[in-house]
XYZ file of C-alpha atoms in Angstrom:
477
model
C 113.941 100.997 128.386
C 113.077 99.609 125.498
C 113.424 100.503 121.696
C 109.535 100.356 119.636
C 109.002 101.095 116.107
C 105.812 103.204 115.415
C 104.275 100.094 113.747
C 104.589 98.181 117.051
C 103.738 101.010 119.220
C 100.294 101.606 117.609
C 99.345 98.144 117.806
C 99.926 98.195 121.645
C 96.854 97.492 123.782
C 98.388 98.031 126.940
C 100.083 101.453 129.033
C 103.590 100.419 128.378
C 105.521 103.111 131.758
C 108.845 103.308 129.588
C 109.137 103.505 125.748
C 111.513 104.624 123.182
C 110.857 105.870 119.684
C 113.043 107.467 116.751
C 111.717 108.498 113.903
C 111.088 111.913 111.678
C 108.548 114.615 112.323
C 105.515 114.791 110.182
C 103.956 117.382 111.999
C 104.331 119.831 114.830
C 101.051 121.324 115.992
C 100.066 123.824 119.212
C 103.850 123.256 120.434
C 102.546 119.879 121.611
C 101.514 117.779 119.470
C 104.423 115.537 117.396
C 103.155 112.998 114.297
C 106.348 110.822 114.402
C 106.546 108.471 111.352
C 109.801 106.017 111.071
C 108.798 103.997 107.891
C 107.491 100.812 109.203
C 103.764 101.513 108.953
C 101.517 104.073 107.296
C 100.231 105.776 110.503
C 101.871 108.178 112.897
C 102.156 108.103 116.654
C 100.827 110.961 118.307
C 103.987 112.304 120.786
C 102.794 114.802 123.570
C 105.358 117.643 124.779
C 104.564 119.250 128.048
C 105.129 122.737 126.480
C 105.858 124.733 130.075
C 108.550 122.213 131.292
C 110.207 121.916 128.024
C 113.396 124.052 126.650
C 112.071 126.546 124.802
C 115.198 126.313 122.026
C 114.444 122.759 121.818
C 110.665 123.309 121.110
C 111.871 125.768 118.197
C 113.919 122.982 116.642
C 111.056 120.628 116.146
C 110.204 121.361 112.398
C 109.044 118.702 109.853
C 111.875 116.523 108.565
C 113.511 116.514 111.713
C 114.521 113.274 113.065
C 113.755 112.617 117.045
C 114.689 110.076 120.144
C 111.522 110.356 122.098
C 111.333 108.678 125.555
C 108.248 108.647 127.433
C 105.024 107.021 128.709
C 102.301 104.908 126.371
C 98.943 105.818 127.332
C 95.567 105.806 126.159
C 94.862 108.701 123.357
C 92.888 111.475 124.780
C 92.299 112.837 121.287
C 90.335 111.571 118.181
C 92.323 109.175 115.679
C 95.131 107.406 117.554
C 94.484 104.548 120.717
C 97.319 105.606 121.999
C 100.211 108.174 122.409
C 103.301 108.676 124.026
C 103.600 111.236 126.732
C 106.963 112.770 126.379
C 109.310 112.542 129.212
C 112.716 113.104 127.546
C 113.435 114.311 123.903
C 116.818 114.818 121.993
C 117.162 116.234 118.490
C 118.774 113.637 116.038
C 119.039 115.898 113.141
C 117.613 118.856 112.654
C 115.407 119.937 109.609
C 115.744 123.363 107.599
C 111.602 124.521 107.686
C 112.334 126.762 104.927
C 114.079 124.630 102.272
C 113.014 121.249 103.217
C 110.718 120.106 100.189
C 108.133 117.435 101.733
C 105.942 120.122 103.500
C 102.758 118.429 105.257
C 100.420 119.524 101.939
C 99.635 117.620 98.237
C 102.432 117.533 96.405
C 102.484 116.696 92.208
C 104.378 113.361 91.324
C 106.372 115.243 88.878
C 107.665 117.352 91.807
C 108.303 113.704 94.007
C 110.261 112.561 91.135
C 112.660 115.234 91.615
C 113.218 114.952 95.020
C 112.972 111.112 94.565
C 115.326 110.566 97.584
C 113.226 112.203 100.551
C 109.518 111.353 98.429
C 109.563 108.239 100.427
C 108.591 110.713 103.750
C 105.262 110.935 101.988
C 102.410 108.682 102.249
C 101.753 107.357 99.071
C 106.169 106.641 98.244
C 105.949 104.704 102.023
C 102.812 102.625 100.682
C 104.411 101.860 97.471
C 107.693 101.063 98.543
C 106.701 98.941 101.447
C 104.316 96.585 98.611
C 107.277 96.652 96.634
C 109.537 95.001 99.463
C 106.663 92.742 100.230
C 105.696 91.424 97.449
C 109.930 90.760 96.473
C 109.673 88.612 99.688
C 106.293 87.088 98.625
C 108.142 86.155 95.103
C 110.886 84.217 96.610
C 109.188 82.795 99.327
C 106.714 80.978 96.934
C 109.849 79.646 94.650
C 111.936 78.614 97.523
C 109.005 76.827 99.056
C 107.909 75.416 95.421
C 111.671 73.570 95.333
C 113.069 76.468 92.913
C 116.677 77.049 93.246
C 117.042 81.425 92.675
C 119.769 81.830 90.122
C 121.947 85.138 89.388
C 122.509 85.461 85.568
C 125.001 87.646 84.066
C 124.637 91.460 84.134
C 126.688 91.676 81.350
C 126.438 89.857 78.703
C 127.840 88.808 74.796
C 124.513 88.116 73.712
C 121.382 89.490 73.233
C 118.032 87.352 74.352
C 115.335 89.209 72.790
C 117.060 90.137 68.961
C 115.844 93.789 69.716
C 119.171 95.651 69.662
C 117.912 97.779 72.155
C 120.649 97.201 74.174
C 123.577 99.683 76.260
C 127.020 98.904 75.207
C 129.463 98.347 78.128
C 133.510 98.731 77.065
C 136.412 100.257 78.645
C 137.711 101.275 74.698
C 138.249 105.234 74.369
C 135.172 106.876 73.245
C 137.445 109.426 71.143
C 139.732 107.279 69.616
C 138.595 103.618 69.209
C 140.362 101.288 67.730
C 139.873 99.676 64.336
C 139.381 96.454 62.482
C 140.633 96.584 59.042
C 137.254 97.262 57.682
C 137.078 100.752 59.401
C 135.184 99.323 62.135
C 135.405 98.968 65.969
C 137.621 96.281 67.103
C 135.697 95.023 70.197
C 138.483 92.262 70.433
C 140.759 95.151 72.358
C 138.242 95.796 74.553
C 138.462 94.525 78.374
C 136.286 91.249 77.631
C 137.981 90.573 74.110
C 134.489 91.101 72.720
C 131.625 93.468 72.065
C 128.888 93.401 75.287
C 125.599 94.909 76.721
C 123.903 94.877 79.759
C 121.085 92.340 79.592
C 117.565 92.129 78.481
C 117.161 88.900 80.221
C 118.700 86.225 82.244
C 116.344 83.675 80.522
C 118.738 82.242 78.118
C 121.247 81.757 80.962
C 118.122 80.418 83.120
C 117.467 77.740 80.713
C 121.225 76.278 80.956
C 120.919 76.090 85.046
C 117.464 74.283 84.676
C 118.122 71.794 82.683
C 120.612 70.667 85.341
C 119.044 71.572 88.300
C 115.912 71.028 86.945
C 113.766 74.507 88.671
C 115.388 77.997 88.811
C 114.364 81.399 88.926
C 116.433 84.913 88.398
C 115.303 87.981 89.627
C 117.271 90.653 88.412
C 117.958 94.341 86.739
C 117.672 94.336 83.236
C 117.967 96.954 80.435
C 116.622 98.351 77.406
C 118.111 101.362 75.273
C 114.591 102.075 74.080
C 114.608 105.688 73.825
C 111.341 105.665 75.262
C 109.836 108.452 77.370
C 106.303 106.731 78.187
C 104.764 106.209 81.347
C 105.248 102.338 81.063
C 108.733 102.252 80.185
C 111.740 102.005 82.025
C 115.633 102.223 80.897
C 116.339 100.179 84.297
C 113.958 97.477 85.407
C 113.703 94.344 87.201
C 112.443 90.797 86.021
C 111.487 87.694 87.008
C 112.363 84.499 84.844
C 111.733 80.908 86.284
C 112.668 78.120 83.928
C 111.402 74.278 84.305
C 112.820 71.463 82.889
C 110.203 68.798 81.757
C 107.136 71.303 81.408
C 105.206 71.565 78.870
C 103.342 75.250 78.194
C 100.015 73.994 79.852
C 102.216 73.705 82.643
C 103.695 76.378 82.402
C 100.400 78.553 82.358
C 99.824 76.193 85.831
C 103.003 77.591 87.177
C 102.256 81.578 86.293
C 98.264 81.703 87.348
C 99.560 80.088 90.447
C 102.584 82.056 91.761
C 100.445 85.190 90.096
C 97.605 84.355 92.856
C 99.780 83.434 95.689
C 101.934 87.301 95.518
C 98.733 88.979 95.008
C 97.082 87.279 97.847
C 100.322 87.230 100.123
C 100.267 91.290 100.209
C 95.874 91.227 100.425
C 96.454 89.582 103.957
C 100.124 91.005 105.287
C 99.800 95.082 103.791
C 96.081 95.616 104.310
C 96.926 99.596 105.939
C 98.724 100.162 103.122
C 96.456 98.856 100.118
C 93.565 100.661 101.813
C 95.218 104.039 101.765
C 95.918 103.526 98.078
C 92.555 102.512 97.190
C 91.219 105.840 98.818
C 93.972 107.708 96.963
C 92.697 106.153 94.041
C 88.772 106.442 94.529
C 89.461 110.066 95.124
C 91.400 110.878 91.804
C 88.643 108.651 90.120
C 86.083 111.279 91.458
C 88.298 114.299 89.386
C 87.591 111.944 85.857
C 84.652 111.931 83.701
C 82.165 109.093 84.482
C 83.627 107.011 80.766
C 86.821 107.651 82.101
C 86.171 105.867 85.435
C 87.290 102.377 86.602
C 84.709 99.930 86.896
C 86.852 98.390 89.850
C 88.486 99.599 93.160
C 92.456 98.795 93.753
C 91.454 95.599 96.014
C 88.911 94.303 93.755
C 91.739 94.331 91.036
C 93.693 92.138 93.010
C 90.517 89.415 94.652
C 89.181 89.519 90.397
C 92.617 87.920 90.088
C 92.882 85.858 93.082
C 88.951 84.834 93.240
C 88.847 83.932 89.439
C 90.057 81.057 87.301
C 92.343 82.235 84.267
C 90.406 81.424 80.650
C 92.501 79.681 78.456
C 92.187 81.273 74.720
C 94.525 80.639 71.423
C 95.106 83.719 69.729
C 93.408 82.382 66.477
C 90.061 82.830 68.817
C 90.863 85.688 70.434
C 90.970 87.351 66.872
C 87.930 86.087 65.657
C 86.059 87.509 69.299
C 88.121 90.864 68.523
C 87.558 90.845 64.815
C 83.637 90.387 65.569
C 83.561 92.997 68.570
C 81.387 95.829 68.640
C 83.876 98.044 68.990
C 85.996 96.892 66.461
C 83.192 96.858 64.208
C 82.433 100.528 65.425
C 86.177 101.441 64.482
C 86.108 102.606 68.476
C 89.982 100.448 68.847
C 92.831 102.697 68.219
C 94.356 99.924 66.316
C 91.274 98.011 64.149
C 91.601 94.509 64.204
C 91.573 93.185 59.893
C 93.364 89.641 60.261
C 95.230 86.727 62.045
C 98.689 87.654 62.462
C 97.868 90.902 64.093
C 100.067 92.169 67.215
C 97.570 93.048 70.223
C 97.573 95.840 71.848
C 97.021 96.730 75.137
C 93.095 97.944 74.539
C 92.560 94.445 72.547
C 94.258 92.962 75.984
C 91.630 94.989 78.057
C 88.998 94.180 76.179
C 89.563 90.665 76.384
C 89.806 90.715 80.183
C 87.265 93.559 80.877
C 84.690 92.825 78.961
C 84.649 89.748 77.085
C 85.394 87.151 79.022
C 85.398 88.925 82.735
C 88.168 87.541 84.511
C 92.201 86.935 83.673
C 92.739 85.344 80.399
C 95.729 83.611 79.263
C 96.247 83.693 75.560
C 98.251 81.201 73.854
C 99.398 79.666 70.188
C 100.902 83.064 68.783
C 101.875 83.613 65.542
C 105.571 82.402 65.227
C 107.016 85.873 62.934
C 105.406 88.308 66.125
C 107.479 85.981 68.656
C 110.778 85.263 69.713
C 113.240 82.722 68.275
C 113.544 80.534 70.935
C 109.887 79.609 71.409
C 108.671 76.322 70.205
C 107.102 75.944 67.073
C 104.310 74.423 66.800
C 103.131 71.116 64.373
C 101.358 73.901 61.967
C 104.593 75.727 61.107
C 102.955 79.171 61.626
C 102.862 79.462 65.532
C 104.137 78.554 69.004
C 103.611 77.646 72.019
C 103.951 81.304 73.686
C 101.623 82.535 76.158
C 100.501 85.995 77.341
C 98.623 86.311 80.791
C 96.140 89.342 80.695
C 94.873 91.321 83.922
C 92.366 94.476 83.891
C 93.410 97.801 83.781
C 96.451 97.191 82.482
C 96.842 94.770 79.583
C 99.828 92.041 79.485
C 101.442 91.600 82.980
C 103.667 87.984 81.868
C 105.015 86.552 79.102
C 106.148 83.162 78.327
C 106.750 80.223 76.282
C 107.400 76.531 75.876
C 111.114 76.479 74.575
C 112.156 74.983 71.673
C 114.094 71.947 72.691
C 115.322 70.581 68.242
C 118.288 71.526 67.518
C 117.676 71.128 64.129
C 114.368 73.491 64.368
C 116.658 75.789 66.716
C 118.998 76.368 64.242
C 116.742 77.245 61.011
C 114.722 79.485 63.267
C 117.787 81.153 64.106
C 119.368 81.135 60.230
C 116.397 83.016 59.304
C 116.545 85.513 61.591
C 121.059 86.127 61.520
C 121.450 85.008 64.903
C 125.120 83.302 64.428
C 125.040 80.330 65.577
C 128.666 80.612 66.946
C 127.582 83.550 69.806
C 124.733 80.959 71.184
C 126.929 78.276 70.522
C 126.379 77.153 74.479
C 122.589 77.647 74.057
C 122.457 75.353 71.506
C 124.606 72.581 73.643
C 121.780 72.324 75.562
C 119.563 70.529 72.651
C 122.411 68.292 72.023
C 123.645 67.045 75.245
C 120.395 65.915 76.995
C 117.711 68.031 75.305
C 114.329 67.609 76.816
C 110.924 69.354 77.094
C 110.959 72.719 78.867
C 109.215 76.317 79.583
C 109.242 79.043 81.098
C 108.051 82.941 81.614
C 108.909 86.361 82.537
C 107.318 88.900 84.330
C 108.232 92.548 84.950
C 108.764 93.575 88.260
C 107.481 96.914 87.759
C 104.397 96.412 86.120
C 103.622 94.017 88.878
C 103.868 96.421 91.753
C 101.478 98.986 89.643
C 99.052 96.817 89.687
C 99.077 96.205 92.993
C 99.341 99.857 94.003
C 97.365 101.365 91.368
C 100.316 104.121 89.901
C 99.629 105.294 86.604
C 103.335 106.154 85.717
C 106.305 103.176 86.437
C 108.590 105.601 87.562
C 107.054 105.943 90.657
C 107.057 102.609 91.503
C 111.051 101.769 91.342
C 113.042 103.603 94.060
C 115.255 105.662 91.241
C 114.315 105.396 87.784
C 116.423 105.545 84.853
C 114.873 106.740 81.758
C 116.269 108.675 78.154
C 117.980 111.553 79.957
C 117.121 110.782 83.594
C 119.724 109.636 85.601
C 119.814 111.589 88.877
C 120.663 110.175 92.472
């Protein structure tokens, strides 16, 4: 007899005599009637107990939560909603389920109250939905770099130095927290600690990234990162995971190539494999739009989120233009943006973003040529000495979704960059190797994981979109 998973059960077109099926109970209804769900797809099969040849005991100790080993017959559904069912011939109890204390009863439950019970929320079907786009869309991200001749690169965890400059970072030492001890100016001395130095967990892997490509010429990291930000938003995370590729001998125009494309293959590679799944969440989310007021409302569904990305070319804009069209917008001009837009130099936020992509220009806009004092120190400057050549990729509904740059490749222009901003030169002194051994043209971008996998599920909050997440006083599980 042999083993199915629901997911391969349900797309059965024949009557299969002898199956087998574990999974969990979902529901248990008229002491007949089993919903068995064992993760692999969003539906149920429908198991059928002949109630008067079945031990009584063993009927009692079907609750939901319980895990089962059916063995039966696949037949034709004789009920509405299922093409087929499994007529139960033999069942044994894997583990049984408490009905009074188990948490995920068969009703609505809040988010907030998922969060807490973050390790069974996954018996639910929105966390199954979620969490299966999440796993395909990880596959979808190195499947398109290992086929596009990327090597996948695992930077540093811990690390001496600190990528973005935003000290933001969580200290990692084996020194005693009580009694520390001292440098001779009263300070800690991080050269008795276990790495002879002071470290963090990383921001980024990019700086490492860059080393690898410009000898291997394309690599990619995709990794946990971390930020100290004591942030308690809905769009930050204290744990999170990136991706960085890095490309020797590309220029940023390139480099915006490289994004819109791998950005349109993921989104299209989970439009054609998790179709069950995005359609759920699209109902999930045309429902909750109903509870809104109308000006509160999306103007798109989940899946036309995604095809407006796919189905559209991304506009090119320089920020100097994109502050003008801001600058000059009605609602700007209406004092309707949180943050008015006055002058160049300006940091966007995320309802200039929106505005940009929503209802401006209408489709994903990449916006490049940033002022250089807003951007990070290792991002080329350009032949005007007041920006470089960094680019943000917009999408609706939520704003910035990647980041990137072309990297500055002069040592010379390296090093003032990083004189003006107190980056010693002697804790990078391997980062600036690079622009003397070989130096050449190259770019690069990052992209949170996260943020990704909201958009392509539609979650309002980023904690529900990482399997545990780690935020200013949240660490449980």
């Amino acid at each position: 007899m042999q083993l199915y998973s629901v997911s391969q059960l349900l797309k059965q077109k024949n009557k299969l005599p002898e199956v087998e099926v574990k999974g969990w109970v979902r529901t248990f209804r008229a002491n007949r009637f089993i919903a068995l769900n064992d993760g692999s797809c969003l539906n149920n099969i429908q198991c059928v107990v002949d109630f008067e040849n079945t031990n009584q005991a063993l009927l009692k100790r079907i609750t939901t939560g319980a895990a089962l080993h059916i063995k039966g017959e696949l037949v034709e559904s004789q009920g509405k909603g299922q093409n087929v069912e499994v007529l139960v011939n033999n069942l044994e109890i894997l583990g049984d389920s408490d009905p009074e204390h188990y948490p995920i009863q068969p009703k609505k439950h809040s988010f907030e109250f998922l969060r807490e019970n973050a390790h069974l929320r996954t018996r639910t079907n929105t966390f199954s939905a979620v969490m299966r786009l999440r796993s395909k869309l990880s596959y979808a991200i190195h499947k398109y770099f290992n086929d596009s001749g990327f090597y996948y690169m695992h930077t540093p965890i811990i690390t001496g130095s600190d990528a973005e400059g935003a000290g933001e970072m969580f200290n990692v030492t084996k020194l005693d927290a009580k009694n520390p001890p001292l440098d001779s100016n009263g300070k800690v001395d991080y050269s008795k600690d276990f790495f002879g130095k002071e470290t963090n967990l990383t921001v980024s892997g990019q700086l490492e990234a860059e080393t690898y490509a410009m000898s291997l010429g394309k690599v990619y990291t995709f990794g946990p990162t971390f930020r100290a930000e004591n942030s308690n938003t809905s769009r930050h995370l204290s744990e999170f995971w990136m991706i960085e590729p890095e490309v020797a001998f590309m220029d940023l125009p390139g480099n915006m190539d490289l994004a819109e494309d791998f950005l349109k293959y993921v989104l299209n590679y989970v439009l054609e494999h998790n179709k069950e799944d995005l359609d759920f969440l699209e109902q999930r989310l045309i429902n909750e739009e109903k509870t809104k007021p109308q000006a509160e409302r999306s103007d798109m569904s989940l899946i036309e989120k995604l095809k407006f990305v796919v189905d559209n070319n991304f506009k090119r804009v320089s920020y100097t233009e994109a502050i003008d069209i801001l600058r000059n917008s009605k609602p700007n001009k209406k004092k309707k943006f949180k943050f008015p837009i006055n002058e160049w130099g300006a940091d966007l936020q995320s309802e200039h973003e929106r505005f940009l992509v929503e209802k401006h220009f209408k489709c994903p806009v990449i916006l490049f040529d940033y002022p250089a004092n807003i951007k990070a120190f290792y991002m080329r400057l350009n032949e005007d000495g007041k920006t470089v050549r960094a680019m943000d990729i917009l999408f609706p509904g939520i704003g910035e979704m990647v980041g990137g740059s072309q990297r500055e490749e002069r040592l010379d222009v390296l090093k003032e960059k990083m004189a003006v901003l107190d980056i010693p030169e002697e804790e990078l002194w391997w980062y600036l190797d690079l622009r003397k051994y070989g130096t050449a043209v190259h770019s690069g971008f990052g992209l949170g994981f996260e943020r990704l996998v909201m958009f392509v599920t539609g979650m309002n909050n980023i904690r529900d979109v990482i399997p545990y997440p780690r935020s200013p006083q949240n660490a449980e599980f």
